[in-house]
Amino acid sequence: MNHFPELELSWPLLESDLAIDSDWAVFSVEYDYGESAAIILKQTAKGNFKIKCALFDPSEVNVTKALTKLGANSSGQICYQEFDLRTHYRPTAADRPLDGNVFCSELQKILTSCGKDEASIREMATLVFGLLAGYTSQYIYWQLAKLREKITDSNFRAPIFTARYTQSAWDVLSEIIENICPAQYCTSQSDRFYADLPRVIPTPLHAQNLTDKIALSVRYINDTEGTMKTLRSELPGQYSGAVVLIDGNGFLNAQLAEFQKHNIWCTQVFFRLPASKMPVDPLPLDARILTKCSLDWDGTLMQTAIAAFSKIHLYKKKKFREILSSAQEKVKRYSSRHSSDRLIGQKKDKYIQLLLTIECFADFVASLPNSPSRNELAAEWSYLLLPGCCDRPRQTCPLEERTSITQADYPDLWQAGMERLFSPEMLHRYQAVGANEICDDVFPDEPEQAVWGYWRNVKKYGKRAGFRALYIPEQTLYDHFDEIFPILCDCYNLLKYIRKHAPAYLHTAKTANLRVACDHHRQTPCIILRIDDIPFLSQDAKQHIEAVFTYIPGSD
């Protein structure tokens, strides 16, 4: 199956189609949102045309009045033409056929680009599948209408996002969108009308109408010169099956309101535009999380795949009813488990739309060579978007292959870190300390080598038996987290969880009275590991520990 359909113009450009065989022309454009607009052109003595006026309510009566006012009715033949607009995607120079495993790997880079903790993953999942909803929203609307589902203001259009403005957040989000979404433009039949559709619209340097950024150009042939000419009109282009990021600062609220009204099948991301100025409740983005984005994925690969995905409609009525029921059940299950974040009203509608987009996208990706199963993909992405909405399919795979790290992963992550602490290359980082001996920050004979922890004998106290221990200051754990644990996450939450669900080898005490100078002791937050209760020590580690404790004098 060919997943890369031709991305060039659907309507071939023929010079004969662009010729205007009369002195006057009325060209009307019909938009997706049900309205239309028109321009009236007049030919000059040199064969060029000029736009005499634009009509945003081109009824027959209004066109007739405009032509009469311009003196066209008495001048002979008038050329009338009607056009539709379509969005297209610029071809990308993909250097290889798309492989399912390769694509899933790149998508995982995007989803984890701000971190693998639950909050960061969910933020990126909401953004990524919200962007993809720009390509599926019109199709989802048609399917909902066929099933006679209730259509609301929030479930019939693509998502609208809003974010608090900082320059770094704007720069990062611009890069994210331009490295995920394909470049786009719109044309009419025969390429008569054309407009670039920028994915990112920044604040204008000077006062400017938003329409100027996306204005339609009209093309015609000058019969006298035999050359193609282009005129810039006042009519806006149309984003349909598209994505755009807009900095609302510098544009009039009325212009932004018109843009939102006229581009309903386009995911819109706004900076510096209040939620009160939007037609539906927007989905908020956390700029603090987004600024951590690593931007390390293959943008060309993503753009090529998404352009292909946007061309494919997958579901018959019966199949769509099934995935709709599944999405509704996931939202219900998530809300029942998160009483403080229940999905109701417009928010519920929007997350159902995102889950439906996930189902469509999972089918597309699963049809590529060497891809995981579509059910596994759909469940994994749904879980990342709404943790707990379904059973997570990849809980048993290696830590490095898990897309996100949640509390369910903490025991595995903790053990991996502890195994690392007792690996051969780490054992030399700990200092053997006897009773009343000073715990140094660096090794006395190697001052460039920091001490990470302390081997100590803990003496018997009351009914508590003595034990051999390794003390690791909590600050050391935080400072060297990426060297100890295979995956980054919120280290404070990890330690909090492990203390609450402590393994047998983790001592209950949370601080240690460490002697840091001859006359000074310091209560230091530590993790205290009971060495003889650790089940995963290697034979080499055990031999090293035996040798170390042979030379530790005294006890606490």
mmCIF file with all atom_site columns, C-alpha atoms in Angstrom, residues 56 70 84 87 112 121 168 175 196 206 208 222 280 335 432-433 523 525:
data_model
loop_
_atom_site.group_PDB
_atom_site.id
_atom_site.type_symbol
_atom_site.label_atom_id
_atom_site.label_alt_id
_atom_site.label_comp_id
_atom_site.label_asym_id
_atom_site.label_entity_id
_atom_site.label_seq_id
_atom_site.pdbx_PDB_ins_code
_atom_site.Cartn_x
_atom_site.Cartn_y
_atom_site.Cartn_z
_atom_site.occupancy
_atom_site.B_iso_or_equiv
_atom_site.pdbx_formal_charge
_atom_site.auth_seq_id
_atom_site.auth_comp_id
_atom_site.auth_asym_id
_atom_site.auth_atom_id
_atom_site.pdbx_PDB_model_num
ATOM 1  C CA . PHE A 1 56  ? -17.326 39.477 1.401   1.00 0.00 ? 56  PHE A CA 1
ATOM 2  C CA . LEU A 1 70  ? -18.067 50.241 -11.493 1.00 0.00 ? 70  LEU A CA 1
ATOM 3  C CA . ASP A 1 84  ? -12.940 26.045 -3.982  1.00 0.00 ? 84  ASP A CA 1
ATOM 4  C CA . THR A 1 87  ? -4.746  22.845 1.508   1.00 0.00 ? 87  THR A CA 1
ATOM 5  C CA . THR A 1 112 ? 9.958   12.402 25.743  1.00 0.00 ? 112 THR A CA 1
ATOM 6  C CA . ILE A 1 121 ? 4.976   13.349 28.840  1.00 0.00 ? 121 ILE A CA 1
ATOM 7  C CA . SER A 1 168 ? 12.023  31.163 24.948  1.00 0.00 ? 168 SER A CA 1
ATOM 8  C CA . GLU A 1 175 ? 10.638  24.939 16.381  1.00 0.00 ? 175 GLU A CA 1
ATOM 9  C CA . ASP A 1 196 ? 1.155   30.511 1.400   1.00 0.00 ? 196 ASP A CA 1
ATOM 10 C CA . HIS A 1 206 ? 4.330   47.395 12.030  1.00 0.00 ? 206 HIS A CA 1
ATOM 11 C CA . GLN A 1 208 ? -0.740  44.962 9.899   1.00 0.00 ? 208 GLN A CA 1
ATOM 12 C CA . ASN A 1 222 ? -1.829  38.841 -20.104 1.00 0.00 ? 222 ASN A CA 1
ATOM 13 C CA . VAL A 1 280 ? -14.289 27.605 22.795  1.00 0.00 ? 280 VAL A CA 1
ATOM 14 C CA . SER A 1 335 ? -12.341 10.858 35.248  1.00 0.00 ? 335 SER A CA 1
ATOM 15 C CA . ALA A 1 432 ? 35.266  3.459  54.736  1.00 0.00 ? 432 ALA A CA 1
ATOM 16 C CA . VAL A 1 433 ? 34.554  5.275  58.025  1.00 0.00 ? 433 VAL A CA 1
ATOM 17 C CA . GLN A 1 523 ? 22.607  15.791 60.710  1.00 0.00 ? 523 GLN A CA 1
ATOM 18 C CA . PRO A 1 525 ? 19.622  13.511 55.044  1.00 0.00 ? 525 PRO A CA 1
#
